[in-house]
Amino acid sequence: MFPFIGLSDELERETPIKQQKKNQDAEKRFLDCTSVARDNRYATSGIYWINIPGVKERKAFCTIQAGSGWTVIMQRSDGSVNFNRPWNDYKNGFGNVDGEYWIGNEVIHRLTHNRTALIRIVMKSMWILGGEAHSLYRQFRIGNESSGYKLFIGGYDNSSTGGDSMTSTTEYCKEPSNNGSKFSTNDRENNPSNCSTELSGGWWFSDCGCSNLNGQYISGGSVISDNKNVGVYWDSVYRNLFGLKNSLRAVRMEIKPADDRRE
């Protein structure tokens, strides 16, 4: 399945010149998607090669909006890829760039360790007003593997429509902030409650937290369990109008350098 775009869910209309330049760029190597947009004013959202020092080159999906490029580090939309994976899979990346994938913790570290990044989380659910919401944080980076890919996140943008389920408590979730948490997987738990094993998927769990975007994909979105936050969840949009739990239908995590002011 081709990744959803958001925030407007539309691709820019491609002129022959844009299409020709995009075809040329398809085989070029870029540092990240911001470099794609800076190098080519005709660039449109799509798949590009990125070549980051210290890691194997790979393809990534780029969201290009208003002349700015966001590197998609995670995409989920149909449950076709299993996200309940061990440490090394999350380290190196897995999935299909034209559908569901995790770009790899080592890539995320290399893209953020020496510069502040923005992270935008775009979510879809039938219970979200308008069908889609986003949460933007203006400070994001992760440490290296020896740190447990420790998360540093903050600067939630209050104009976001998806709420803050990483650094503050919500009506239903009173657990600690994810800021400062190490990454956990089912074979390397770096949290006190074995959350990756209990809830499925690798994530920066504080305890078992107010978010887990790598949780089990639930077709249809309905969650029956009352005692665990199962599914692909972001607590501030997790419950519907009736207070019942609903897993997200689709989600995308994307980053870009904070010094790129075009949004």
PDB file of C-alpha atoms in Angstrom:
ATOM      1  CA  MET A   1       0.000   0.000   0.000  1.00  0.00           C
ATOM      2  CA  PHE A   2       1.356   3.416  -0.938  1.00  0.00           C
ATOM      3  CA  PRO A   3       2.024   5.509   2.191  1.00  0.00           C
ATOM      4  CA  PHE A   4      -0.608   8.087   3.078  1.00  0.00           C
ATOM      5  CA  ILE A   5       0.626  11.640   2.758  1.00  0.00           C
ATOM      6  CA  GLY A   6      -1.362  14.014   5.016  1.00  0.00           C
ATOM      7  CA  LEU A   7      -1.628  16.603   6.278  1.00  0.00           C
ATOM      8  CA  SER A   8      -3.903  17.391   3.340  1.00  0.00           C
ATOM      9  CA  ASP A   9      -3.589  13.815   2.020  1.00  0.00           C
ATOM     10  CA  GLU A  10      -2.814  15.109  -1.454  1.00  0.00           C
ATOM     11  CA  LEU A  11       0.273  14.885  -3.664  1.00  0.00           C
ATOM     12  CA  GLU A  12       1.291  17.986  -5.549  1.00  0.00           C
ATOM     13  CA  ARG A  13       0.261  17.807  -9.206  1.00  0.00           C
ATOM     14  CA  GLU A  14       3.320  16.804 -11.210  1.00  0.00           C
ATOM     15  CA  THR A  15       4.186  18.740 -14.357  1.00  0.00           C
ATOM     16  CA  PRO A  16       6.399  17.069 -17.010  1.00  0.00           C
ATOM     17  CA  ILE A  17       9.389  19.049 -15.689  1.00  0.00           C
ATOM     18  CA  LYS A  18       8.715  17.912 -12.125  1.00  0.00           C
ATOM     19  CA  GLN A  19       8.349  14.295 -13.230  1.00  0.00           C
ATOM     20  CA  GLN A  20      11.581  14.401 -15.231  1.00  0.00           C
ATOM     21  CA  LYS A  21      13.529  15.836 -12.273  1.00  0.00           C
ATOM     22  CA  LYS A  22      11.931  13.327  -9.892  1.00  0.00           C
ATOM     23  CA  ASN A  23      12.992  10.453 -12.147  1.00  0.00           C
ATOM     24  CA  GLN A  24      16.548  11.794 -12.129  1.00  0.00           C
ATOM     25  CA  ASP A  25      16.542  12.176  -8.340  1.00  0.00           C
ATOM     26  CA  ALA A  26      15.221   8.645  -7.820  1.00  0.00           C
ATOM     27  CA  GLU A  27      18.753   7.235  -8.152  1.00  0.00           C
ATOM     28  CA  LYS A  28      20.680  10.103  -6.520  1.00  0.00           C
ATOM     29  CA  ARG A  29      21.868   9.842  -2.918  1.00  0.00           C
ATOM     30  CA  PHE A  30      20.892  12.438  -0.319  1.00  0.00           C
ATOM     31  CA  LEU A  31      21.714  12.909   3.356  1.00  0.00           C
ATOM     32  CA  ASP A  32      18.024  13.154   4.229  1.00  0.00           C
ATOM     33  CA  CYS A  33      14.720  14.338   2.803  1.00  0.00           C
ATOM     34  CA  THR A  34      15.462  17.948   3.693  1.00  0.00           C
ATOM     35  CA  SER A  35      18.417  17.686   1.304  1.00  0.00           C
ATOM     36  CA  VAL A  36      16.059  16.356  -1.375  1.00  0.00           C
ATOM     37  CA  ALA A  37      13.832  19.426  -1.086  1.00  0.00           C
ATOM     38  CA  ARG A  38      16.757  21.850  -0.951  1.00  0.00           C
ATOM     39  CA  ASP A  39      18.409  20.297  -4.003  1.00  0.00           C
ATOM     40  CA  ASN A  40      15.294  20.263  -6.183  1.00  0.00           C
ATOM     41  CA  ARG A  41      12.539  22.842  -6.018  1.00  0.00           C
ATOM     42  CA  TYR A  42      10.400  20.501  -8.128  1.00  0.00           C
ATOM     43  CA  ALA A  43      10.692  17.629  -5.632  1.00  0.00           C
ATOM     44  CA  THR A  44       7.468  15.893  -4.630  1.00  0.00           C
ATOM     45  CA  SER A  45       6.657  13.340  -1.949  1.00  0.00           C
ATOM     46  CA  GLY A  46       7.995   9.895  -2.753  1.00  0.00           C
ATOM     47  CA  ILE A  47      10.816   7.400  -2.288  1.00  0.00           C
ATOM     48  CA  TYR A  48      14.450   8.550  -2.423  1.00  0.00           C
ATOM     49  CA  TRP A  49      17.862   7.079  -1.612  1.00  0.00           C
ATOM     50  CA  ILE A  50      19.515   8.456   1.512  1.00  0.00           C
ATOM     51  CA  ASN A  51      23.173   7.926   2.343  1.00  0.00           C
ATOM     52  CA  ILE A  52      24.014   8.722   5.961  1.00  0.00           C
ATOM     53  CA  PRO A  53      27.657   8.436   7.100  1.00  0.00           C
ATOM     54  CA  GLY A  54      28.172   5.377   9.280  1.00  0.00           C
ATOM     55  CA  VAL A  55      25.157   3.353   8.135  1.00  0.00           C
ATOM     56  CA  LYS A  56      24.237   1.435   5.007  1.00  0.00           C
ATOM     57  CA  GLU A  57      22.485   3.530   2.375  1.00  0.00           C
ATOM     58  CA  ARG A  58      18.785   2.865   2.041  1.00  0.00           C
ATOM     59  CA  LYS A  59      15.570   4.143   0.587  1.00  0.00           C
ATOM     60  CA  ALA A  60      13.267   6.371   2.611  1.00  0.00           C
ATOM     61  CA  PHE A  61       9.905   7.930   2.000  1.00  0.00           C
ATOM     62  CA  CYS A  62      10.044  11.729   1.905  1.00  0.00           C
ATOM     63  CA  THR A  63       7.104  13.996   2.651  1.00  0.00           C
ATOM     64  CA  ILE A  64       7.674  17.175   0.646  1.00  0.00           C
ATOM     65  CA  GLN A  65       5.468  20.113   1.619  1.00  0.00           C
ATOM     66  CA  ALA A  66       5.903  23.832   0.944  1.00  0.00           C
ATOM     67  CA  GLY A  67       9.485  23.286  -0.206  1.00  0.00           C
ATOM     68  CA  SER A  68      10.434  21.417   2.976  1.00  0.00           C
ATOM     69  CA  GLY A  69      11.392  17.747   3.240  1.00  0.00           C
ATOM     70  CA  TRP A  70      10.490  15.430   6.121  1.00  0.00           C
ATOM     71  CA  THR A  71      12.264  12.057   6.441  1.00  0.00           C
ATOM     72  CA  VAL A  72       9.687   9.401   7.319  1.00  0.00           C
ATOM     73  CA  ILE A  73      11.184   7.170  10.015  1.00  0.00           C
ATOM     74  CA  MET A  74       8.082   5.044  10.575  1.00  0.00           C
ATOM     75  CA  GLN A  75       4.951   4.327   8.577  1.00  0.00           C
ATOM     76  CA  ARG A  76       2.005   2.062   9.386  1.00  0.00           C
ATOM     77  CA  SER A  77      -1.244   1.757   7.507  1.00  0.00           C
ATOM     78  CA  ASP A  78      -2.471  -1.821   7.091  1.00  0.00           C
ATOM     79  CA  GLY A  79      -0.779  -4.280   9.479  1.00  0.00           C
ATOM     80  CA  SER A  80       1.184  -5.981   6.695  1.00  0.00           C
ATOM     81  CA  VAL A  81       4.485  -5.797   8.622  1.00  0.00           C
ATOM     82  CA  ASN A  82       5.095  -7.321  12.058  1.00  0.00           C
ATOM     83  CA  PHE A  83       6.451  -4.676  14.463  1.00  0.00           C
ATOM     84  CA  ASN A  84       6.940  -7.079  17.391  1.00  0.00           C
ATOM     85  CA  ARG A  85      10.627  -7.579  16.647  1.00  0.00           C
ATOM     86  CA  PRO A  86      13.964  -7.949  18.458  1.00  0.00           C
ATOM     87  CA  TRP A  87      16.556  -5.291  19.169  1.00  0.00           C
ATOM     88  CA  ASN A  88      18.698  -5.756  16.071  1.00  0.00           C
ATOM     89  CA  ASP A  89      15.717  -5.406  13.738  1.00  0.00           C
ATOM     90  CA  TYR A  90      14.835  -2.064  15.299  1.00  0.00           C
ATOM     91  CA  LYS A  91      18.500  -1.073  15.214  1.00  0.00           C
ATOM     92  CA  ASN A  92      18.931  -1.792  11.502  1.00  0.00           C
ATOM     93  CA  GLY A  93      15.410  -1.163  10.234  1.00  0.00           C
ATOM     94  CA  PHE A  94      12.781  -3.385   8.644  1.00  0.00           C
ATOM     95  CA  GLY A  95       9.715  -3.394   6.427  1.00  0.00           C
ATOM     96  CA  ASN A  96       8.950  -1.999   2.992  1.00  0.00           C
ATOM     97  CA  VAL A  97       9.580   1.651   2.201  1.00  0.00           C
ATOM     98  CA  ASP A  98       6.566   1.747  -0.121  1.00  0.00           C
ATOM     99  CA  GLY A  99       4.334   0.566   2.721  1.00  0.00           C
ATOM    100  CA  GLU A 100       5.004  -0.156   6.404  1.00  0.00           C
ATOM    101  CA  TYR A 101       8.515   0.236   7.792  1.00  0.00           C
ATOM    102  CA  TRP A 102      10.853   1.341  10.581  1.00  0.00           C
ATOM    103  CA  ILE A 103      13.900   3.116   9.202  1.00  0.00           C
ATOM    104  CA  GLY A 104      16.225   1.934  11.987  1.00  0.00           C
ATOM    105  CA  ASN A 105      17.350   3.370  15.314  1.00  0.00           C
ATOM    106  CA  GLU A 106      20.910   3.753  14.076  1.00  0.00           C
ATOM    107  CA  VAL A 107      19.688   5.929  11.207  1.00  0.00           C
ATOM    108  CA  ILE A 108      17.523   8.010  13.555  1.00  0.00           C
ATOM    109  CA  HIS A 109      20.497   8.491  15.876  1.00  0.00           C
ATOM    110  CA  ARG A 110      22.788   9.543  13.030  1.00  0.00           C
ATOM    111  CA  LEU A 111      20.221  12.042  11.745  1.00  0.00           C
ATOM    112  CA  THR A 112      19.637  13.660  15.137  1.00  0.00           C
ATOM    113  CA  HIS A 113      22.683  13.248  17.396  1.00  0.00           C
ATOM    114  CA  ASN A 114      24.529  16.418  16.378  1.00  0.00           C
ATOM    115  CA  ARG A 115      21.603  18.687  15.555  1.00  0.00           C
ATOM    116  CA  THR A 116      18.192  19.380  17.007  1.00  0.00           C
ATOM    117  CA  ALA A 117      15.371  17.888  14.965  1.00  0.00           C
ATOM    118  CA  LEU A 118      11.638  18.367  14.761  1.00  0.00           C
ATOM    119  CA  ILE A 119       9.418  15.309  14.866  1.00  0.00           C
ATOM    120  CA  ARG A 120       5.883  15.259  13.520  1.00  0.00           C
ATOM    121  CA  ILE A 121       3.502  12.400  14.196  1.00  0.00           C
ATOM    122  CA  VAL A 122       0.570  12.167  11.787  1.00  0.00           C
ATOM    123  CA  MET A 123      -2.278   9.892  12.878  1.00  0.00           C
ATOM    124  CA  LYS A 124      -5.471   8.617  11.277  1.00  0.00           C
ATOM    125  CA  SER A 125      -8.526   7.152  12.960  1.00  0.00           C
ATOM    126  CA  MET A 126     -12.231   7.156  12.252  1.00  0.00           C
ATOM    127  CA  TRP A 127     -12.702   8.636  15.746  1.00  0.00           C
ATOM    128  CA  ILE A 128     -10.420  11.633  15.201  1.00  0.00           C
ATOM    129  CA  LEU A 129     -12.297  14.781  14.230  1.00  0.00           C
ATOM    130  CA  GLY A 130     -11.705  15.197  10.509  1.00  0.00           C
ATOM    131  CA  GLY A 131     -10.113  11.747  10.384  1.00  0.00           C
ATOM    132  CA  GLU A 132      -6.562  12.966  10.973  1.00  0.00           C
ATOM    133  CA  ALA A 133      -4.475  14.665  13.661  1.00  0.00           C
ATOM    134  CA  HIS A 134      -0.834  15.551  14.125  1.00  0.00           C
ATOM    135  CA  SER A 135       1.511  16.164  17.059  1.00  0.00           C
ATOM    136  CA  LEU A 136       4.643  18.262  16.547  1.00  0.00           C
ATOM    137  CA  TYR A 137       7.639  18.396  18.907  1.00  0.00           C
ATOM    138  CA  ARG A 138      10.384  20.952  18.321  1.00  0.00           C
ATOM    139  CA  GLN A 139      13.108  19.064  20.172  1.00  0.00           C
ATOM    140  CA  PHE A 140      13.901  15.468  19.243  1.00  0.00           C
ATOM    141  CA  ARG A 141      16.979  13.276  19.177  1.00  0.00           C
ATOM    142  CA  ILE A 142      18.084   9.839  20.320  1.00  0.00           C
ATOM    143  CA  GLY A 143      21.390   8.668  21.754  1.00  0.00           C
ATOM    144  CA  ASN A 144      23.623   5.914  20.408  1.00  0.00           C
ATOM    145  CA  GLU A 145      23.215   2.193  20.957  1.00  0.00           C
ATOM    146  CA  SER A 146      25.341   2.150  24.116  1.00  0.00           C
ATOM    147  CA  SER A 147      22.861   4.620  25.651  1.00  0.00           C
ATOM    148  CA  GLY A 148      19.978   2.328  24.713  1.00  0.00           C
ATOM    149  CA  TYR A 149      18.987   4.797  21.981  1.00  0.00           C
ATOM    150  CA  LYS A 150      17.874   7.075  24.781  1.00  0.00           C
ATOM    151  CA  LEU A 151      15.096   9.483  23.820  1.00  0.00           C
ATOM    152  CA  PHE A 152      15.277  13.249  24.232  1.00  0.00           C
ATOM    153  CA  ILE A 153      12.009  14.926  23.295  1.00  0.00           C
ATOM    154  CA  GLY A 154      10.284  18.180  24.214  1.00  0.00           C
ATOM    155  CA  GLY A 155       8.906  21.429  22.894  1.00  0.00           C
ATOM    156  CA  TYR A 156       5.408  20.195  22.140  1.00  0.00           C
ATOM    157  CA  ASP A 157       3.738  22.630  19.737  1.00  0.00           C
ATOM    158  CA  ASN A 158       0.393  23.658  21.194  1.00  0.00           C
ATOM    159  CA  SER A 159      -1.044  24.276  17.737  1.00  0.00           C
ATOM    160  CA  SER A 160      -0.937  20.511  17.193  1.00  0.00           C
ATOM    161  CA  THR A 161      -4.255  18.689  16.980  1.00  0.00           C
ATOM    162  CA  GLY A 162      -3.147  15.276  18.266  1.00  0.00           C
ATOM    163  CA  GLY A 163      -2.229  16.108  21.860  1.00  0.00           C
ATOM    164  CA  ASP A 164       0.942  15.363  23.816  1.00  0.00           C
ATOM    165  CA  SER A 165       1.250  11.693  24.745  1.00  0.00           C
ATOM    166  CA  MET A 166       5.042  11.699  25.133  1.00  0.00           C
ATOM    167  CA  THR A 167       5.930  14.362  27.695  1.00  0.00           C
ATOM    168  CA  SER A 168       2.797  15.062  29.749  1.00  0.00           C
ATOM    169  CA  THR A 169       0.028  13.163  31.465  1.00  0.00           C
ATOM    170  CA  THR A 170      -3.456  12.923  29.974  1.00  0.00           C
ATOM    171  CA  GLU A 171      -6.932  12.403  31.383  1.00  0.00           C
ATOM    172  CA  TYR A 172      -6.504   8.635  31.336  1.00  0.00           C
ATOM    173  CA  CYS A 173      -2.724   8.251  31.547  1.00  0.00           C
ATOM    174  CA  LYS A 174      -0.752   9.507  34.550  1.00  0.00           C
ATOM    175  CA  GLU A 175       2.533   7.742  33.849  1.00  0.00           C
ATOM    176  CA  PRO A 176       5.958   9.444  33.609  1.00  0.00           C
ATOM    177  CA  SER A 177       7.176  11.305  30.540  1.00  0.00           C
ATOM    178  CA  ASN A 178       8.885   9.265  27.832  1.00  0.00           C
ATOM    179  CA  ASN A 179      11.661  11.870  27.742  1.00  0.00           C
ATOM    180  CA  GLY A 180      14.870  10.208  28.913  1.00  0.00           C
ATOM    181  CA  SER A 181      13.583   6.677  28.330  1.00  0.00           C
ATOM    182  CA  LYS A 182      15.697   4.004  26.690  1.00  0.00           C
ATOM    183  CA  PHE A 183      14.333   2.007  23.772  1.00  0.00           C
ATOM    184  CA  SER A 184      12.878  -1.405  24.638  1.00  0.00           C
ATOM    185  CA  THR A 185      12.208  -4.509  22.559  1.00  0.00           C
ATOM    186  CA  ASN A 186      10.914  -7.979  23.381  1.00  0.00           C
ATOM    187  CA  ASP A 187      14.482  -9.260  23.837  1.00  0.00           C
ATOM    188  CA  ARG A 188      15.894  -6.179  25.590  1.00  0.00           C
ATOM    189  CA  GLU A 189      13.578  -4.585  28.133  1.00  0.00           C
ATOM    190  CA  ASN A 190      14.853  -1.215  29.356  1.00  0.00           C
ATOM    191  CA  ASN A 191      11.812  -0.400  31.485  1.00  0.00           C
ATOM    192  CA  PRO A 192      10.587  -1.684  34.860  1.00  0.00           C
ATOM    193  CA  SER A 193       7.448  -3.469  33.634  1.00  0.00           C
ATOM    194  CA  ASN A 194       8.488  -5.505  30.564  1.00  0.00           C
ATOM    195  CA  CYS A 195       6.254  -3.289  28.443  1.00  0.00           C
ATOM    196  CA  SER A 196       7.533  -4.424  25.056  1.00  0.00           C
ATOM    197  CA  THR A 197       6.714  -8.020  25.923  1.00  0.00           C
ATOM    198  CA  GLU A 198       3.379  -7.131  27.503  1.00  0.00           C
ATOM    199  CA  LEU A 199       2.147  -4.701  24.848  1.00  0.00           C
ATOM    200  CA  SER A 200       4.052  -5.814  21.715  1.00  0.00           C
ATOM    201  CA  GLY A 201       6.470  -3.703  19.704  1.00  0.00           C
ATOM    202  CA  GLY A 202       9.621  -1.712  20.379  1.00  0.00           C
ATOM    203  CA  TRP A 203       9.244   1.750  21.945  1.00  0.00           C
ATOM    204  CA  TRP A 204      10.662   4.291  24.392  1.00  0.00           C
ATOM    205  CA  PHE A 205       8.569   3.073  27.311  1.00  0.00           C
ATOM    206  CA  SER A 206       8.749   5.011  30.583  1.00  0.00           C
ATOM    207  CA  ASP A 207       6.575   2.491  32.347  1.00  0.00           C
ATOM    208  CA  CYS A 208       4.005   1.115  29.951  1.00  0.00           C
ATOM    209  CA  GLY A 209       3.290   4.664  29.025  1.00  0.00           C
ATOM    210  CA  CYS A 210       0.861   6.899  27.256  1.00  0.00           C
ATOM    211  CA  SER A 211       1.940   5.882  23.768  1.00  0.00           C
ATOM    212  CA  ASN A 212       3.113   2.934  21.699  1.00  0.00           C
ATOM    213  CA  LEU A 213       2.965   3.633  17.987  1.00  0.00           C
ATOM    214  CA  ASN A 214       4.725   0.328  17.255  1.00  0.00           C
ATOM    215  CA  GLY A 215       2.123  -1.790  19.043  1.00  0.00           C
ATOM    216  CA  GLN A 216       0.038  -4.578  17.558  1.00  0.00           C
ATOM    217  CA  TYR A 217      -1.950  -3.436  14.531  1.00  0.00           C
ATOM    218  CA  ILE A 218      -5.660  -4.073  15.073  1.00  0.00           C
ATOM    219  CA  SER A 219      -7.808  -4.176  11.947  1.00  0.00           C
ATOM    220  CA  GLY A 220     -10.900  -2.075  12.446  1.00  0.00           C
ATOM    221  CA  GLY A 221      -9.276  -0.352  15.407  1.00  0.00           C
ATOM    222  CA  SER A 222     -11.510  -1.606  18.223  1.00  0.00           C
ATOM    223  CA  VAL A 223      -9.763  -2.619  21.451  1.00  0.00           C
ATOM    224  CA  ILE A 224     -11.587  -4.811  23.972  1.00  0.00           C
ATOM    225  CA  SER A 225      -8.932  -5.077  26.698  1.00  0.00           C
ATOM    226  CA  ASP A 226      -9.636  -2.950  29.776  1.00  0.00           C
ATOM    227  CA  ASN A 227      -6.387  -3.555  31.602  1.00  0.00           C
ATOM    228  CA  LYS A 228      -3.764  -2.789  28.950  1.00  0.00           C
ATOM    229  CA  ASN A 229      -3.262  -0.103  26.321  1.00  0.00           C
ATOM    230  CA  VAL A 230      -2.963  -2.538  23.441  1.00  0.00           C
ATOM    231  CA  GLY A 231      -2.839  -1.681  19.767  1.00  0.00           C
ATOM    232  CA  VAL A 232      -1.231   1.256  17.971  1.00  0.00           C
ATOM    233  CA  TYR A 233      -2.013   3.904  20.536  1.00  0.00           C
ATOM    234  CA  TRP A 234      -1.507   7.568  21.304  1.00  0.00           C
ATOM    235  CA  ASP A 235      -3.374   8.202  24.526  1.00  0.00           C
ATOM    236  CA  SER A 236      -4.734  11.663  23.750  1.00  0.00           C
ATOM    237  CA  VAL A 237      -6.654  10.265  20.746  1.00  0.00           C
ATOM    238  CA  TYR A 238      -6.959   6.664  21.981  1.00  0.00           C
ATOM    239  CA  ARG A 239     -10.526   6.833  23.244  1.00  0.00           C
ATOM    240  CA  ASN A 240     -13.573   7.568  21.143  1.00  0.00           C
ATOM    241  CA  LEU A 241     -16.586   9.703  22.024  1.00  0.00           C
ATOM    242  CA  PHE A 242     -17.920   6.881  24.190  1.00  0.00           C
ATOM    243  CA  GLY A 243     -14.677   6.454  26.149  1.00  0.00           C
ATOM    244  CA  LEU A 244     -13.880   3.145  24.416  1.00  0.00           C
ATOM    245  CA  LYS A 245     -10.349   2.329  23.247  1.00  0.00           C
ATOM    246  CA  ASN A 246      -9.537   2.493  19.550  1.00  0.00           C
ATOM    247  CA  SER A 247      -6.221   1.644  17.923  1.00  0.00           C
ATOM    248  CA  LEU A 248      -4.989   4.030  15.218  1.00  0.00           C
ATOM    249  CA  ARG A 249      -5.761   3.095  11.620  1.00  0.00           C
ATOM    250  CA  ALA A 250      -2.590   4.693  10.255  1.00  0.00           C
ATOM    251  CA  VAL A 251       0.374   6.621  11.617  1.00  0.00           C
ATOM    252  CA  ARG A 252       3.536   8.213  10.296  1.00  0.00           C
ATOM    253  CA  MET A 253       6.551   9.566  12.213  1.00  0.00           C
ATOM    254  CA  GLU A 254       8.759  12.020  10.323  1.00  0.00           C
ATOM    255  CA  ILE A 255      11.694  14.263  11.199  1.00  0.00           C
ATOM    256  CA  LYS A 256      13.630  17.203   9.803  1.00  0.00           C
ATOM    257  CA  PRO A 257      16.317  19.595  11.110  1.00  0.00           C
ATOM    258  CA  ALA A 258      14.959  22.253  13.450  1.00  0.00           C
ATOM    259  CA  ASP A 259      16.780  24.972  11.510  1.00  0.00           C
ATOM    260  CA  ASP A 260      14.580  24.311   8.469  1.00  0.00           C
ATOM    261  CA  ARG A 261      11.892  26.908   9.147  1.00  0.00           C
ATOM    262  CA  ARG A 262       9.613  25.901   6.288  1.00  0.00           C
ATOM    263  CA  GLU A 263       6.600  24.004   7.623  1.00  0.00           C
TER     264      GLU A 263
END
